[in-house]
């Protein structure tokens, strides 16, 4: 019953419309086909494009291949648990290179550095360290941000680190008991005082809560240094002929 | 790859087929049309192919090869649109050294028709994006970023209507929420507007006032998320009506074939994304018929 009514309804409604709209009715897809085309070596390169890219490529290659320092051994973030030579190098580089920038603006230095394990994007191969190395280690544009944290928030920071991932740190230390609980956490060699505030250098990605470091998102104060982490590394590599960082005891877990 | 066909009939079609012979015979039907859409997303400054030792994409991608591929398709069908779904910038030293200049210049040489903006296109700030505009000989389409208090004001359009072989193709752009993804210092006073509301309004406008035959959304919202409340291309497709194709980006999703989603009115929408770094180009072919030819109320989708 209803279906018959519907039919009449449609005929009545559409019949005049069909005539009215003929001029502008346009087109309607009757068949749609979708596929994915691979861009691989079976496709010849367009020479005009290759030629257009060439001078840009040469300029980049020349700069990227300029030698900044030397690495006697290869370093990977997977070399050791809790703290790694490569992570220590990155955190130490931020501590050493960014602190003068921060001090020049504030009159006092920051206390410590916190980066993230995931932010070490490549291994550092033995041999010449070039500008390209810095780009491989840090392909992103993240920059150094210094946050002021309360003693209470610092404890959250240490609790976060106690989860065990070898996030690079400098200027602070953390010792875990065998069961993973915190035995000792120090900043600049001193215990954290609840009523003190601390200045921690990190990058803008983490400051905005990246890697769930939510304790960085609401600092007492914040200063962005306009200093990219990659440029920190480039400047650090320029400063030292040989890059041979070591694993140390800044973040460890006791065996017993 | 297994091909599947989907046939969609409009509710009215069945009852009107018998009628069409009478009403249509006196009218001259328009010729059938063929429109090809080529698309990329998240190319991320991958101008050269990946290294032949690359573990994931050995010797794949490269703009010079993409040019050849696109030229071949255009020879086959001149009625082709070339679109990009954002994150053109960031990922290789070409961006670090030249700030996106070469990416935009090459896209202009490849004759891209339009692109939308991804979050990484703000990586050098609003100023950095603005500085590269003279190199972009294609439309930047974004409907849900309000740039009125920024340098970009007036340099993007919410949508554009392209006419190919008499077929009107409305293309609009949608960007992702920038808060938490991009530093506020970079995107400044850019306001993010609700993509579903905007898509609803624009699609309505493209269909009714602009009389578009096809509506394409260039989206950088991301394909799909575990969080059911988070807007994605799949969700957008189901919450709107009148969109034929959503070309997505952001999530670097490799789809073997476009996903077919039913929209608010039960009509099919194609959602596609082709990974990242220019290792693939998506191709969607629309074969269109006169809208008055009621015999063709059914749409066959081959994916």
Coordinates of C-alpha atoms in Angstrom, one line a residue:
Chain A
X1 CA 0.0 0.0 0.0
X2 CA 2.7 2.4 1.1
X3 CA 4.9 1.5 -1.8
X4 CA 2.3 2.3 -4.4
X5 CA 1.7 5.7 -2.8
X6 CA 5.4 6.3 -2.9
X7 CA 5.6 5.6 -6.6
X8 CA 2.8 8.0 -7.4
X9 CA 4.5 10.5 -5.2
X10 CA 7.8 10.3 -7.1
X11 CA 6.2 10.4 -10.5
X12 CA 4.2 13.5 -9.6
X13 CA 7.1 15.2 -8.0
X14 CA 9.8 14.4 -10.5
X15 CA 7.9 14.7 -13.8
X16 CA 7.6 18.5 -13.8
X17 CA 11.1 18.8 -12.3
X18 CA 12.6 16.8 -15.1
X19 CA 11.4 19.3 -17.6
X20 CA 12.2 22.3 -15.5
X21 CA 15.8 21.3 -14.8
X22 CA 16.8 20.0 -18.2
X23 CA 19.0 23.0 -19.1
X24 CA 21.0 22.9 -15.9
X25 CA 20.7 19.3 -14.7
X26 CA 24.4 18.6 -15.5
X27 CA 26.1 15.3 -15.1
X28 CA 25.9 12.4 -12.8
X29 CA 28.6 9.7 -12.3
X30 CA 27.4 6.4 -13.6
X31 CA 30.7 4.6 -13.1
X32 CA 33.7 5.4 -10.7
X33 CA 37.0 3.6 -10.9
X34 CA 39.7 3.9 -8.3
X35 CA 43.3 2.7 -8.4
X36 CA 46.7 3.5 -7.0
X37 CA 49.7 4.2 -9.3
X38 CA 53.1 3.4 -8.0
X39 CA 56.0 5.8 -8.6
X40 CA 59.0 3.6 -9.0
X41 CA 62.0 2.9 -11.2
X42 CA 59.8 1.7 -14.0
X43 CA 58.8 5.3 -14.7
X44 CA 61.3 7.4 -16.6
X45 CA 62.3 10.6 -14.9
X46 CA 61.3 13.8 -16.6
X47 CA 64.6 15.5 -17.6
X48 CA 63.3 19.0 -17.3
X49 CA 62.4 18.4 -13.7
X50 CA 65.7 16.6 -12.9
X51 CA 67.6 19.6 -14.4
X52 CA 65.5 22.0 -12.4
X53 CA 66.3 20.2 -9.2
X54 CA 70.0 19.8 -9.9
X55 CA 71.4 23.2 -8.6
X56 CA 69.3 23.0 -5.4
X57 CA 70.5 19.4 -4.9
X58 CA 74.1 20.4 -5.4
X59 CA 74.0 23.3 -3.0
X60 CA 72.3 21.1 -0.3
X61 CA 74.8 18.2 -0.8
X62 CA 77.8 20.6 -0.5
X63 CA 76.5 22.0 2.8
X64 CA 75.3 18.7 4.1
X65 CA 78.6 16.9 3.5
X66 CA 80.7 19.5 5.2
X67 CA 82.6 17.8 8.0
X68 CA 82.0 19.1 11.5
X69 CA 83.6 16.5 13.8
X70 CA 84.7 12.9 14.1
X71 CA 83.1 10.0 15.9
X72 CA 85.5 7.2 16.9
X73 CA 82.7 4.7 17.6
X74 CA 79.2 4.3 16.4
X75 CA 76.4 5.1 18.9
X76 CA 72.9 4.0 19.1
X77 CA 70.0 4.8 21.5
X78 CA 69.7 1.0 21.8
X79 CA 73.2 0.6 23.2
X80 CA 72.2 0.4 26.9
X81 CA 69.2 0.8 29.2
X82 CA 68.3 3.9 31.3
X83 CA 71.0 6.1 29.8
X84 CA 72.9 5.9 26.6
X85 CA 76.0 7.6 25.3
X86 CA 74.2 9.2 22.4
X87 CA 71.3 10.4 24.6
X88 CA 73.7 11.9 27.1
X89 CA 75.6 13.6 24.3
X90 CA 72.3 15.2 23.1
X91 CA 71.2 16.3 26.6
X92 CA 74.7 17.6 27.4
X93 CA 74.8 19.5 24.1
X94 CA 71.5 21.3 25.0
X95 CA 72.9 22.0 28.5
X96 CA 76.1 23.4 27.2
X97 CA 75.0 25.3 24.1
X98 CA 71.6 26.6 25.1
X99 CA 72.4 27.6 28.7
X100 CA 74.4 30.7 27.6
X101 CA 71.5 31.8 25.4
X102 CA 69.0 31.4 28.3
X103 CA 71.4 33.1 30.8
X104 CA 71.9 36.0 28.5
X105 CA 68.1 36.6 28.6
X106 CA 67.4 35.9 32.2
X107 CA 70.6 36.5 34.1
X108 CA 70.6 33.0 35.5
X109 CA 71.1 29.5 34.1
X110 CA 68.7 26.7 33.7
X111 CA 69.2 23.7 36.0
X112 CA 68.7 20.6 33.9
X113 CA 67.7 19.2 30.5
X114 CA 65.0 16.6 29.6
X115 CA 64.7 15.3 26.0
X116 CA 62.9 12.2 24.8
X117 CA 64.2 8.8 23.7
X118 CA 62.0 8.8 20.7
X119 CA 63.6 12.1 19.6
X120 CA 66.9 10.4 18.8
X121 CA 66.0 9.7 15.2
X122 CA 69.1 7.9 13.9
X123 CA 72.3 6.2 14.9
X124 CA 75.5 8.2 15.0
X125 CA 77.9 6.2 12.8
X126 CA 81.6 6.1 13.4
X127 CA 83.7 8.3 11.1
X128 CA 83.1 11.9 10.0
X129 CA 80.2 13.8 11.5
X130 CA 78.7 16.1 8.9
X131 CA 75.8 18.6 8.9
X132 CA 73.8 15.7 7.4
X133 CA 74.4 13.7 10.7
X134 CA 72.7 16.5 12.6
X135 CA 69.7 16.4 10.2
X136 CA 69.5 12.6 10.6
X137 CA 69.6 12.7 14.4
X138 CA 67.1 15.5 14.5
X139 CA 65.1 15.9 11.3
X140 CA 62.4 17.9 13.0
X141 CA 62.3 21.7 13.6
X142 CA 61.8 21.4 17.3
X143 CA 63.4 24.1 19.4
X144 CA 64.6 24.5 22.9
X145 CA 62.1 25.7 25.5
X146 CA 62.9 26.3 29.1
X147 CA 60.1 25.7 31.6
X148 CA 60.0 26.7 35.3
X149 CA 58.6 23.9 37.4
X150 CA 57.6 23.6 41.0
X151 CA 59.3 21.0 43.2
X152 CA 56.1 19.1 43.2
X153 CA 56.0 19.0 39.4
X154 CA 59.7 17.9 39.4
X155 CA 58.6 14.9 41.4
X156 CA 56.1 14.1 38.6
X157 CA 58.9 14.4 36.1
X158 CA 61.0 11.9 38.1
X159 CA 58.1 9.5 38.5
X160 CA 57.6 9.7 34.7
X161 CA 61.3 8.9 34.1
X162 CA 61.1 6.0 36.6
X163 CA 59.0 4.1 34.1
X164 CA 62.4 3.3 32.7
X165 CA 62.7 4.6 29.1
X166 CA 66.1 6.0 28.5
X167 CA 65.0 9.6 28.0
X168 CA 68.1 11.8 27.7
X169 CA 68.7 14.0 30.8
X170 CA 71.5 16.3 31.9
X171 CA 71.9 18.2 35.2
X172 CA 69.8 15.7 37.1
X173 CA 70.1 12.1 38.2
X174 CA 67.8 9.2 39.0
X175 CA 68.6 5.9 40.7
X176 CA 66.0 3.2 40.8
X177 CA 65.9 0.3 43.1
X178 CA 65.8 -3.2 41.8
X179 CA 62.0 -3.2 42.0
X180 CA 61.8 0.0 40.0
X181 CA 61.0 2.3 42.9
X182 CA 62.9 5.6 43.2
X183 CA 66.0 5.4 45.4
X184 CA 67.4 8.8 44.8
X185 CA 66.6 11.7 42.5
X186 CA 68.7 14.8 42.4
X187 CA 68.9 18.0 40.5
X188 CA 72.2 19.7 40.3
X189 CA 73.4 17.2 42.9
X190 CA 70.7 18.3 45.4
X191 CA 67.4 16.7 46.5
X192 CA 64.3 18.3 45.1
X193 CA 62.8 20.9 47.5
X194 CA 59.0 21.3 47.2
X195 CA 59.1 25.1 47.7
X196 CA 61.8 25.7 45.1
X197 CA 61.3 26.2 41.5
X198 CA 63.5 24.6 38.8
X199 CA 64.3 25.6 35.3
X200 CA 64.3 22.7 32.8
X201 CA 65.3 22.9 29.2
X202 CA 63.3 20.7 26.9
X203 CA 61.9 21.0 23.3
X204 CA 58.6 22.5 22.3
X205 CA 57.2 19.1 21.3
X206 CA 57.6 17.7 24.8
X207 CA 56.6 21.0 26.4
X208 CA 53.2 20.7 24.6
X209 CA 52.6 17.3 26.2
X210 CA 54.3 15.1 23.5
X211 CA 55.2 11.6 24.7
X212 CA 52.6 12.2 27.5
X213 CA 55.0 14.5 29.4
X214 CA 51.9 16.3 30.7
X215 CA 53.9 17.7 33.6
X216 CA 55.5 20.1 31.2
X217 CA 52.3 21.6 29.8
X218 CA 51.5 24.1 32.6
X219 CA 54.7 25.5 33.8
X220 CA 55.0 28.4 36.2
X221 CA 56.8 30.3 33.4
X222 CA 58.2 29.4 29.9
X223 CA 60.8 30.8 27.6
X224 CA 61.3 29.8 24.0
X225 CA 64.9 30.3 22.9
X226 CA 64.5 30.4 19.1
X227 CA 67.3 27.8 19.1
X228 CA 66.5 24.6 17.2
X229 CA 67.7 21.3 18.7
X230 CA 69.3 20.5 15.4
X231 CA 71.3 23.7 15.4
X232 CA 72.3 22.9 19.0
X233 CA 73.8 19.7 17.7
X234 CA 75.5 21.4 14.7
X235 CA 77.0 24.0 17.0
X236 CA 78.2 21.3 19.5
X237 CA 79.8 19.3 16.7
X238 CA 81.6 22.4 15.4
X239 CA 82.9 23.1 18.9
X240 CA 84.4 19.7 19.4
X241 CA 86.8 17.8 17.1
X242 CA 85.9 14.4 18.5
X243 CA 82.5 13.2 19.7
X244 CA 83.0 10.3 22.1
X245 CA 80.3 10.5 24.8
X246 CA 80.0 7.8 27.5
X247 CA 77.2 6.1 29.3
X248 CA 77.4 7.1 32.9
X249 CA 75.4 6.9 36.2
X250 CA 73.0 9.8 35.7
X251 CA 70.1 7.3 35.3
X252 CA 70.5 3.8 36.4
X253 CA 68.7 0.9 38.1
X254 CA 70.4 -1.0 40.9
X255 CA 71.1 -4.7 40.3
X256 CA 70.3 -5.5 44.0
Chain B
X1 CA 44.3 -6.7 -6.0
X2 CA 40.8 -8.0 -6.0
X3 CA 38.3 -5.7 -7.7
X4 CA 34.9 -5.2 -6.4
X5 CA 31.9 -3.4 -7.9
X6 CA 29.3 -1.6 -6.0
X7 CA 26.1 -0.6 -7.5
X8 CA 24.0 2.1 -6.0
X9 CA 20.5 2.9 -7.1
X10 CA 18.6 6.0 -6.0
X11 CA 15.3 5.3 -4.4
X12 CA 13.4 6.9 -7.3
X13 CA 15.2 5.2 -10.1
X14 CA 13.3 1.9 -10.1
X15 CA 10.0 3.5 -10.4
X16 CA 11.0 5.9 -13.1
X17 CA 12.8 3.7 -15.5
X18 CA 9.6 2.8 -17.3
X19 CA 8.8 6.5 -17.6
X20 CA 12.2 7.6 -19.0
X21 CA 11.5 6.3 -22.5
X22 CA 8.5 8.6 -22.8
X23 CA 9.9 11.7 -21.2
X24 CA 13.4 11.6 -22.4
X25 CA 13.0 10.5 -26.0
X26 CA 12.2 14.0 -27.2
X27 CA 15.2 15.5 -25.4
X28 CA 18.8 15.4 -26.7
X29 CA 21.0 13.8 -24.0
X30 CA 24.4 15.3 -23.3
X31 CA 27.4 13.3 -24.3
X32 CA 29.1 11.1 -21.7
X33 CA 32.0 12.6 -19.9
X34 CA 35.2 11.2 -18.4
X35 CA 37.0 13.1 -15.6
X36 CA 40.2 11.8 -14.0
X37 CA 41.4 12.9 -10.6
X38 CA 45.0 12.4 -9.7
X39 CA 46.1 13.0 -6.1
X40 CA 49.0 13.0 -3.7
X41 CA 49.2 13.7 0.1
X42 CA 51.9 14.1 2.7
X43 CA 54.7 14.4 0.1
X44 CA 56.8 16.0 2.9
X45 CA 59.5 17.6 0.7
X46 CA 60.4 14.2 -0.9
X47 CA 61.7 15.7 -4.1
X48 CA 64.2 13.0 -4.9
X49 CA 63.3 9.2 -4.9
X50 CA 64.2 7.3 -1.7
X51 CA 67.6 5.7 -1.7
X52 CA 67.9 2.3 -3.3
X53 CA 68.9 0.9 0.1
X54 CA 66.0 2.4 1.9
X55 CA 64.4 -0.4 4.0
X56 CA 60.8 0.6 3.3
X57 CA 60.6 2.4 -0.1
X58 CA 63.8 1.5 -2.0
X59 CA 64.1 3.6 -5.1
X60 CA 60.5 4.8 -4.9
X61 CA 58.9 8.2 -5.4
X62 CA 60.6 11.3 -6.9
X63 CA 59.0 14.3 -8.5
X64 CA 60.7 13.8 -11.9
X65 CA 59.0 10.4 -12.2
X66 CA 55.7 11.8 -10.9
X67 CA 55.8 14.3 -13.7
X68 CA 56.1 11.6 -16.3
X69 CA 53.3 9.6 -14.8
X70 CA 51.0 12.7 -14.7
X71 CA 51.9 13.6 -18.2
X72 CA 51.0 10.1 -19.4
X73 CA 47.6 10.3 -17.7
X74 CA 47.0 13.7 -19.1
X75 CA 47.8 12.4 -22.6
X76 CA 45.2 9.7 -22.1
X77 CA 42.6 12.0 -20.6
X78 CA 43.2 15.8 -20.9
X79 CA 40.2 16.3 -18.5
X80 CA 42.4 15.5 -15.5
X81 CA 42.6 17.4 -12.2
X82 CA 45.8 17.1 -10.0
X83 CA 45.2 17.6 -6.3
X84 CA 47.2 17.4 -3.1
X85 CA 45.9 16.9 0.4
X86 CA 48.6 18.8 2.4
X87 CA 51.8 18.4 4.3
X88 CA 53.7 19.5 1.3
X89 CA 56.5 20.8 3.5
X90 CA 59.0 19.2 6.0
X91 CA 60.8 16.0 5.8
X92 CA 64.0 16.5 3.8
X93 CA 66.7 19.2 3.8
X94 CA 65.0 20.8 0.7
X95 CA 62.6 22.3 3.2
X96 CA 65.2 23.2 5.8
X97 CA 67.3 25.0 3.2
X98 CA 64.7 26.5 0.9
X99 CA 61.6 26.8 3.1
X100 CA 59.3 25.1 0.6
X101 CA 60.3 27.2 -2.4
X102 CA 61.3 24.1 -4.5
X103 CA 58.2 22.1 -3.4
X104 CA 55.8 24.8 -4.6
X105 CA 57.8 25.5 -7.8
X106 CA 57.8 21.8 -8.7
X107 CA 54.1 21.5 -8.0
X108 CA 53.5 24.4 -10.3
X109 CA 55.6 22.8 -13.0
X110 CA 53.6 19.6 -12.6
X111 CA 50.5 21.8 -13.0
X112 CA 48.8 21.0 -9.8
X113 CA 45.3 22.5 -9.8
X114 CA 44.8 22.7 -6.0
X115 CA 46.2 21.7 -2.7
X116 CA 44.9 22.0 0.9
X117 CA 47.1 22.9 3.9
X118 CA 48.5 20.3 6.3
X119 CA 49.8 21.0 9.8
X120 CA 53.4 20.8 8.6
X121 CA 52.8 23.5 6.1
X122 CA 52.9 25.8 9.1
X123 CA 56.3 24.6 10.2
X124 CA 58.0 27.8 9.2
X125 CA 55.1 29.8 10.6
X126 CA 52.4 31.7 8.9
X127 CA 55.1 34.1 7.6
X128 CA 57.1 31.2 6.2
X129 CA 54.1 29.9 4.3
X130 CA 53.2 33.4 3.1
X131 CA 56.8 33.9 1.8
X132 CA 56.4 30.9 -0.5
X133 CA 53.1 31.9 -2.1
X134 CA 54.7 33.6 -5.1
X135 CA 56.1 30.2 -6.1
X136 CA 52.6 28.5 -6.0
X137 CA 50.9 28.6 -9.3
X138 CA 48.0 26.6 -8.0
X139 CA 45.1 27.2 -5.6
X140 CA 45.4 26.8 -1.9
X141 CA 42.0 25.6 -0.7
X142 CA 41.0 25.6 2.9
X143 CA 37.5 26.2 4.2
X144 CA 37.9 25.7 8.0
X145 CA 40.9 27.8 8.7
X146 CA 39.9 31.4 9.3
X147 CA 43.0 33.4 8.4
X148 CA 41.4 36.8 8.7
X149 CA 43.8 38.0 11.4
X150 CA 46.9 36.6 9.8
X151 CA 49.2 37.4 6.8
X152 CA 47.5 34.6 4.9
X153 CA 44.2 36.5 4.8
X154 CA 42.9 36.5 1.2
X155 CA 45.5 34.1 -0.1
X156 CA 43.5 30.9 0.3
X157 CA 40.0 30.1 -0.9
X158 CA 37.5 27.8 0.8
X159 CA 36.7 26.1 -2.5
X160 CA 37.1 26.4 -6.3
X161 CA 34.9 25.2 -9.1
X162 CA 36.9 23.6 -12.0
X163 CA 35.2 23.1 -15.3
X164 CA 36.5 20.2 -17.4
X165 CA 34.8 19.3 -20.6
X166 CA 31.7 21.0 -19.4
X167 CA 31.7 19.1 -16.1
X168 CA 31.6 21.3 -13.0
X169 CA 33.9 20.0 -10.2
X170 CA 33.7 21.7 -6.9
X171 CA 36.8 21.1 -4.7
X172 CA 37.0 22.3 -1.1
X173 CA 39.7 22.0 1.5
X174 CA 39.6 21.0 5.2
X175 CA 42.4 21.2 7.7
X176 CA 43.2 19.6 11.0
X177 CA 42.9 21.2 14.4
X178 CA 46.2 22.9 14.9
X179 CA 46.1 23.3 18.7
X180 CA 48.5 20.8 20.2
X181 CA 49.9 19.8 16.8
X182 CA 51.5 23.0 15.8
X183 CA 53.1 25.6 18.0
X184 CA 50.7 28.6 18.4
X185 CA 53.6 30.9 17.7
X186 CA 53.7 29.4 14.2
X187 CA 50.0 29.4 13.3
X188 CA 49.3 32.6 15.3
X189 CA 45.7 33.9 15.0
X190 CA 44.6 31.1 12.6
X191 CA 41.2 29.9 13.8
X192 CA 40.1 26.3 13.3
X193 CA 36.4 25.9 12.4
X194 CA 34.3 22.8 12.8
X195 CA 35.0 20.7 9.6
X196 CA 31.6 19.0 9.6
X197 CA 29.6 22.2 9.8
X198 CA 31.8 23.8 7.2
X199 CA 31.7 20.8 4.9
X200 CA 27.9 20.7 5.2
X201 CA 27.5 24.4 4.2
X202 CA 30.0 24.3 1.4
X203 CA 28.7 21.1 -0.1
X204 CA 25.2 22.6 -0.1
X205 CA 26.5 25.7 -1.8
X206 CA 28.5 23.7 -4.4
X207 CA 25.5 21.6 -5.2
X208 CA 22.8 24.2 -5.2
X209 CA 24.3 27.6 -6.1
X210 CA 27.4 26.5 -8.1
X211 CA 25.5 23.6 -9.7
X212 CA 28.5 21.2 -9.4
X213 CA 28.3 17.8 -10.9
X214 CA 31.1 16.4 -8.7
X215 CA 32.1 17.5 -5.2
X216 CA 35.6 16.6 -3.9
X217 CA 36.9 17.3 -0.4
X218 CA 40.6 17.7 0.0
X219 CA 41.1 16.8 3.7
X220 CA 44.1 16.8 6.1
X221 CA 41.9 15.5 8.9
X222 CA 43.3 12.0 8.9
X223 CA 41.8 8.7 7.7
X224 CA 40.4 7.2 10.8
X225 CA 41.1 7.2 14.6
X226 CA 40.5 4.9 17.5
X227 CA 38.9 7.8 19.4
X228 CA 35.3 7.6 18.0
X229 CA 34.8 11.3 18.8
X230 CA 37.7 12.5 16.8
X231 CA 36.8 13.8 13.3
X232 CA 38.3 11.8 10.5
X233 CA 37.7 11.3 6.8
X234 CA 35.7 8.2 7.4
X235 CA 33.6 10.1 10.0
X236 CA 33.2 13.1 7.8
X237 CA 32.0 11.0 4.9
X238 CA 29.3 9.4 7.1
X239 CA 28.2 12.7 8.7
X240 CA 27.7 14.7 5.5
X241 CA 25.9 14.4 2.2
X242 CA 26.7 15.5 -1.4
X243 CA 30.4 14.7 -1.3
X244 CA 31.6 12.2 -4.0
X245 CA 35.2 11.8 -3.0
X246 CA 37.3 12.7 0.0
X247 CA 41.0 12.8 -0.7
X248 CA 42.8 12.5 2.6
X249 CA 46.1 13.0 4.3
X250 CA 47.9 13.4 7.6
X251 CA 47.8 9.8 8.8
X252 CA 50.1 8.6 6.0
X253 CA 47.6 5.8 5.4
X254 CA 48.4 3.3 2.6
X255 CA 45.1 2.1 1.2
X256 CA 45.1 -0.7 -1.3
X257 CA 42.0 0.8 -2.8
X258 CA 39.6 3.6 -1.9
X259 CA 37.3 3.0 1.0
X260 CA 33.6 3.2 0.3
X261 CA 31.5 4.8 3.1
X262 CA 27.8 5.5 3.1
X263 CA 26.9 9.1 3.8
X264 CA 24.1 10.6 5.8
X265 CA 21.7 10.0 2.9
X266 CA 22.9 6.4 2.3
X267 CA 24.8 7.4 -0.8
X268 CA 28.3 6.1 -1.4
X269 CA 31.4 8.3 -0.8
X270 CA 34.9 7.3 -1.8
X271 CA 37.6 8.0 0.7
X272 CA 41.2 7.7 -0.5
X273 CA 44.7 8.3 0.7
X274 CA 48.0 7.2 -0.9
X275 CA 50.5 6.8 2.0
X276 CA 53.1 9.6 1.9
X277 CA 56.4 10.9 0.4
X278 CA 55.1 10.6 -3.2
X279 CA 55.6 6.9 -3.5
X280 CA 52.1 6.6 -5.0
X281 CA 49.7 8.7 -6.9
X282 CA 46.0 8.0 -6.5
X283 CA 43.8 7.9 -9.5
X284 CA 40.0 8.1 -9.5
X285 CA 38.1 8.0 -12.8
X286 CA 34.6 9.4 -13.0
X287 CA 32.5 8.4 -16.0
X288 CA 29.5 10.8 -16.0
X289 CA 26.3 10.8 -17.9
X290 CA 23.6 13.3 -18.4
X291 CA 21.8 13.7 -15.1
X292 CA 18.5 13.6 -17.0
X293 CA 19.2 10.2 -18.4
X294 CA 17.3 8.4 -15.7
X295 CA 18.4 5.0 -16.9
X296 CA 21.8 5.8 -15.4
X297 CA 20.5 6.5 -11.9
X298 CA 22.6 3.6 -10.8
X299 CA 26.3 4.3 -10.1
X300 CA 28.8 1.5 -10.5
X301 CA 31.9 1.8 -8.3
X302 CA 34.9 -0.3 -9.3
X303 CA 37.7 -0.4 -6.8

